[in-house]
């Protein structure tokens, strides 16, 4: 899919919503890519599980028209007997924009997931980059009293509610130092995370990042659980 954070069509290697820009762990899979003309292609992926019937398989057909990237996606996850039909678009008209949607069907359950996003770079000094995504998940709960947090622990789901919003601002201060602030909000229960951060590029291969996750909004909500505390983080990333 084309979504930056929520990525409902990315079942093979999910994005960590708290570290979306970090590299994802690898996944065992076979990938086939077939170019069709200058702007179209077919991509097939097969990811084996414990046995063939529980494996994941997907097919993506992509093309371009009127300056818009468009794609259709078909995914089957044998372990859950789940089939996903997806569609996505990406374009740029003054602002960058994208839409990603999926229809998820399995025995006894059918639901839709939708992402609408846009980004823009303000022409101020080195440029201020602003990215936004709204996420709707029909399978999520409308009442936080019905949340099943075990679904997050088992990987059955990566969110619990129906409506979410992500917004991020990045301010480059120099060629090596940048500030950022990120908002991740559950618009169903009113809880949210506010995370200011600082990134310093030590060299071409090394970066240090630090910041705080402030857990705010409705107490007992998904992002401000009872007993949870704010989190300070610092990590050093080195590429070899």
Coordinates of C-alpha atoms in Angstrom, one line a residue:
X1 CA 0.0 0.0 0.0
X2 CA 0.9 3.7 0.0
X3 CA 0.1 4.6 3.6
X4 CA 3.0 5.9 5.8
X5 CA 1.8 4.8 9.2
X6 CA -1.4 2.8 9.4
X7 CA -0.8 0.7 6.2
X8 CA -3.8 -1.7 6.4
X9 CA -2.7 -3.6 3.3
X10 CA 0.7 -4.3 4.6
X11 CA 0.1 -7.7 6.2
X12 CA 3.5 -9.2 5.3
X13 CA 5.7 -6.8 7.4
X14 CA 3.8 -4.4 9.6
X15 CA 4.9 -0.9 10.4
X16 CA 5.6 -0.1 14.1
X17 CA 3.3 2.9 14.7
X18 CA 5.7 4.2 17.4
X19 CA 8.8 4.0 15.1
X20 CA 7.4 4.3 11.5
X21 CA 10.7 5.6 10.0
X22 CA 12.8 2.8 11.4
X23 CA 13.8 -0.3 9.3
X24 CA 11.4 -3.2 9.7
X25 CA 12.6 -6.7 10.6
X26 CA 13.0 -9.0 7.6
X27 CA 10.4 -11.6 6.6
X28 CA 10.9 -14.8 4.8
X29 CA 9.1 -14.5 1.4
X30 CA 9.4 -15.1 -2.3
X31 CA 8.8 -12.0 -4.5
X32 CA 8.2 -11.8 -8.2
X33 CA 8.1 -8.5 -10.1
X34 CA 7.0 -8.2 -13.7
X35 CA 7.2 -4.8 -15.4
X36 CA 4.5 -4.1 -17.9
X37 CA 5.3 -1.1 -20.2
X38 CA 6.8 2.1 -18.8
X39 CA 4.4 2.7 -15.9
X40 CA 2.7 -0.6 -15.0
X41 CA 3.7 -3.7 -13.2
X42 CA 2.6 -6.9 -11.4
X43 CA 4.1 -8.0 -8.1
X44 CA 3.5 -11.3 -6.5
X45 CA 4.6 -12.3 -2.9
X46 CA 4.4 -15.6 -1.1
X47 CA 5.4 -15.8 2.6
X48 CA 5.4 -19.4 4.0
X49 CA 4.2 -20.2 7.5
X50 CA 4.3 -23.5 9.4
X51 CA 2.5 -25.2 6.6
X52 CA 1.4 -24.2 3.1
X53 CA -2.3 -23.7 4.0
X54 CA -1.5 -21.2 6.7
X55 CA 0.8 -19.1 4.5
X56 CA 0.3 -15.6 3.1
X57 CA 0.2 -14.8 -0.6
X58 CA -0.5 -11.5 -2.4
X59 CA -0.8 -10.0 -5.9
X60 CA -0.5 -6.3 -6.7
X61 CA -1.2 -4.7 -10.0
X62 CA 0.1 -1.1 -10.4
X63 CA -0.2 1.5 -13.1
X64 CA -0.3 5.3 -13.6
X65 CA -2.8 7.6 -15.3
X66 CA -3.1 11.4 -15.3
X67 CA -0.1 11.6 -13.0
X68 CA -1.7 9.4 -10.4
X69 CA -0.3 6.1 -9.2
X70 CA -3.0 3.5 -8.8
X71 CA -3.0 -0.1 -7.7
X72 CA -5.2 -3.1 -6.9
X73 CA -4.2 -5.6 -4.3
X74 CA -5.3 -9.1 -3.5
X75 CA -4.0 -10.9 -0.3
X76 CA -4.9 -14.2 1.2
X77 CA -3.8 -15.2 4.7
X78 CA -4.4 -18.9 5.1
X79 CA -3.8 -19.0 8.9
X80 CA -6.9 -16.8 9.5
X81 CA -8.7 -17.9 6.3
X82 CA -8.8 -14.2 5.5
X83 CA -9.0 -12.5 2.1
X84 CA -8.3 -8.8 1.5
X85 CA -9.2 -6.8 -1.6
X86 CA -7.4 -3.5 -1.7
X87 CA -7.1 -0.4 -3.7
X88 CA -4.8 2.7 -3.4
X89 CA -4.0 6.0 -5.1
X90 CA -1.2 8.4 -4.8
X91 CA -0.8 11.8 -6.4
X92 CA 0.4 15.4 -6.0
X93 CA -1.7 18.5 -6.6
X94 CA 0.1 21.3 -4.7
X95 CA 0.1 18.9 -1.8
X96 CA 1.0 15.2 -1.8
X97 CA -2.0 13.0 -1.2
X98 CA -2.8 9.3 -0.9
X99 CA -5.7 7.0 -0.3
X100 CA -5.5 3.3 0.8
X101 CA -8.5 1.1 1.4
X102 CA -9.1 -2.6 2.0
X103 CA -12.1 -4.9 2.3
X104 CA -11.3 -7.7 4.7
X105 CA -13.4 -10.9 4.7
X106 CA -13.2 -14.1 6.7
X107 CA -15.8 -16.6 8.0
X108 CA -18.2 -14.7 10.2
X109 CA -16.5 -11.3 9.8
X110 CA -16.4 -8.6 7.1
X111 CA -15.0 -5.1 7.5
X112 CA -13.4 -2.1 5.7
X113 CA -10.3 -0.2 6.6
X114 CA -9.5 3.2 5.0
X115 CA -6.5 5.6 5.2
X116 CA -6.6 9.2 3.8
X117 CA -3.3 11.2 4.0
X118 CA -1.5 14.3 2.7
X119 CA 1.8 16.0 3.2
X120 CA 3.3 19.4 2.4
X121 CA 6.6 21.1 2.8
X122 CA 6.3 24.7 3.9
X123 CA 8.9 26.9 2.1
X124 CA 10.4 28.3 5.3
X125 CA 14.2 28.4 5.7
X126 CA 15.2 24.7 5.2
X127 CA 11.6 23.6 4.8
X128 CA 9.1 22.4 7.4
X129 CA 7.6 19.1 6.5
X130 CA 4.1 18.3 7.6
X131 CA 2.5 14.8 7.2
X132 CA -1.1 13.7 8.2
X133 CA -3.1 10.5 8.0
X134 CA -6.6 9.7 9.1
X135 CA -7.4 6.0 9.7
X136 CA -10.8 4.3 9.9
X137 CA -11.1 0.7 11.0
X138 CA -14.7 -0.7 10.8
X139 CA -13.6 -3.7 12.9
X140 CA -12.5 -1.5 15.8
X141 CA -14.6 -0.8 18.9
X142 CA -16.7 2.3 19.6
X143 CA -16.6 1.8 23.4
X144 CA -13.2 1.6 25.1
X145 CA -14.8 -0.7 27.8
X146 CA -14.9 -3.4 25.1
X147 CA -11.2 -3.2 24.2
X148 CA -9.3 -6.5 24.2
X149 CA -5.7 -5.6 24.7
X150 CA -4.7 -9.2 24.1
X151 CA -5.3 -8.6 20.4
X152 CA -2.3 -6.2 20.5
X153 CA -0.1 -8.7 22.3
X154 CA -0.9 -11.6 20.0
X155 CA -0.6 -9.4 16.8
X156 CA -4.2 -10.1 15.9
X157 CA -4.6 -6.3 15.6
X158 CA -2.4 -3.3 15.9
X159 CA -5.2 -0.9 17.0
X160 CA -8.4 -1.3 19.0
X161 CA -10.7 1.5 18.1
X162 CA -12.3 2.8 14.9
X163 CA -10.9 6.3 14.3
X164 CA -7.3 7.5 14.5
X165 CA -5.2 10.5 13.4
X166 CA -1.5 10.8 12.9
X167 CA 0.3 14.1 12.4
X168 CA 4.0 14.9 12.2
X169 CA 6.0 18.1 11.8
X170 CA 9.8 18.0 11.1
X171 CA 12.0 21.1 11.3
X172 CA 15.5 20.9 10.0
X173 CA 17.8 23.2 12.0
X174 CA 20.9 22.4 10.0
X175 CA 22.2 19.7 7.7
X176 CA 22.8 17.5 10.7
X177 CA 20.2 18.5 13.4
X178 CA 16.4 18.4 13.2
X179 CA 13.5 18.8 15.6
X180 CA 10.2 17.0 15.3
X181 CA 6.8 16.7 17.0
X182 CA 4.4 13.8 16.5
X183 CA 0.8 13.4 17.4
X184 CA -0.9 9.9 17.4
X185 CA -4.5 10.2 18.4
X186 CA -7.3 7.7 19.1
X187 CA -10.3 9.8 18.0
X188 CA -12.7 7.2 19.4
X189 CA -11.8 7.3 23.1
X190 CA -9.9 10.7 23.2
X191 CA -6.5 9.4 24.3
X192 CA -3.4 10.4 22.4
X193 CA 0.4 10.5 22.4
X194 CA 2.4 13.7 21.9
X195 CA 6.1 13.1 21.1
X196 CA 8.7 15.9 20.6
X197 CA 12.0 14.6 19.4
X198 CA 15.5 15.6 18.4
X199 CA 17.7 13.9 15.7
X200 CA 21.4 14.4 15.2
X201 CA 23.3 12.9 12.3
X202 CA 26.8 12.1 13.7
X203 CA 28.0 10.9 10.3
X204 CA 26.7 9.4 7.1
X205 CA 26.3 6.1 8.9
X206 CA 25.4 7.1 12.4
X207 CA 22.4 9.0 13.9
X208 CA 21.3 9.6 17.5
X209 CA 17.6 10.2 18.3
X210 CA 16.0 11.2 21.5
X211 CA 12.6 12.3 22.6
X212 CA 9.6 11.7 24.9
X213 CA 6.3 9.9 24.5
X214 CA 3.7 12.0 26.6
X215 CA 0.6 9.8 27.2
X216 CA -2.3 12.2 27.3
X217 CA -6.1 12.5 26.9
X218 CA -8.7 10.2 28.3
X219 CA -7.4 8.0 31.2
X220 CA -7.9 4.3 30.6
X221 CA -7.9 4.9 26.8
X222 CA -5.7 3.0 24.4
X223 CA -2.9 5.5 24.4
X224 CA -3.2 6.5 28.1
X225 CA -3.8 3.2 29.9
X226 CA -4.2 3.0 33.7
X227 CA -0.8 2.7 35.3
X228 CA 1.2 3.7 32.2
X229 CA 3.9 6.4 32.4
X230 CA 5.4 8.8 29.9
X231 CA 8.5 7.3 28.2
X232 CA 11.8 8.9 27.5
X233 CA 13.9 7.3 24.8
X234 CA 17.3 7.6 23.2
X235 CA 18.9 5.4 20.7
X236 CA 21.9 5.3 18.5
X237 CA 21.5 3.9 14.9
X238 CA 24.6 2.8 13.0
X239 CA 24.6 1.4 9.5
X240 CA 27.4 -0.9 8.5

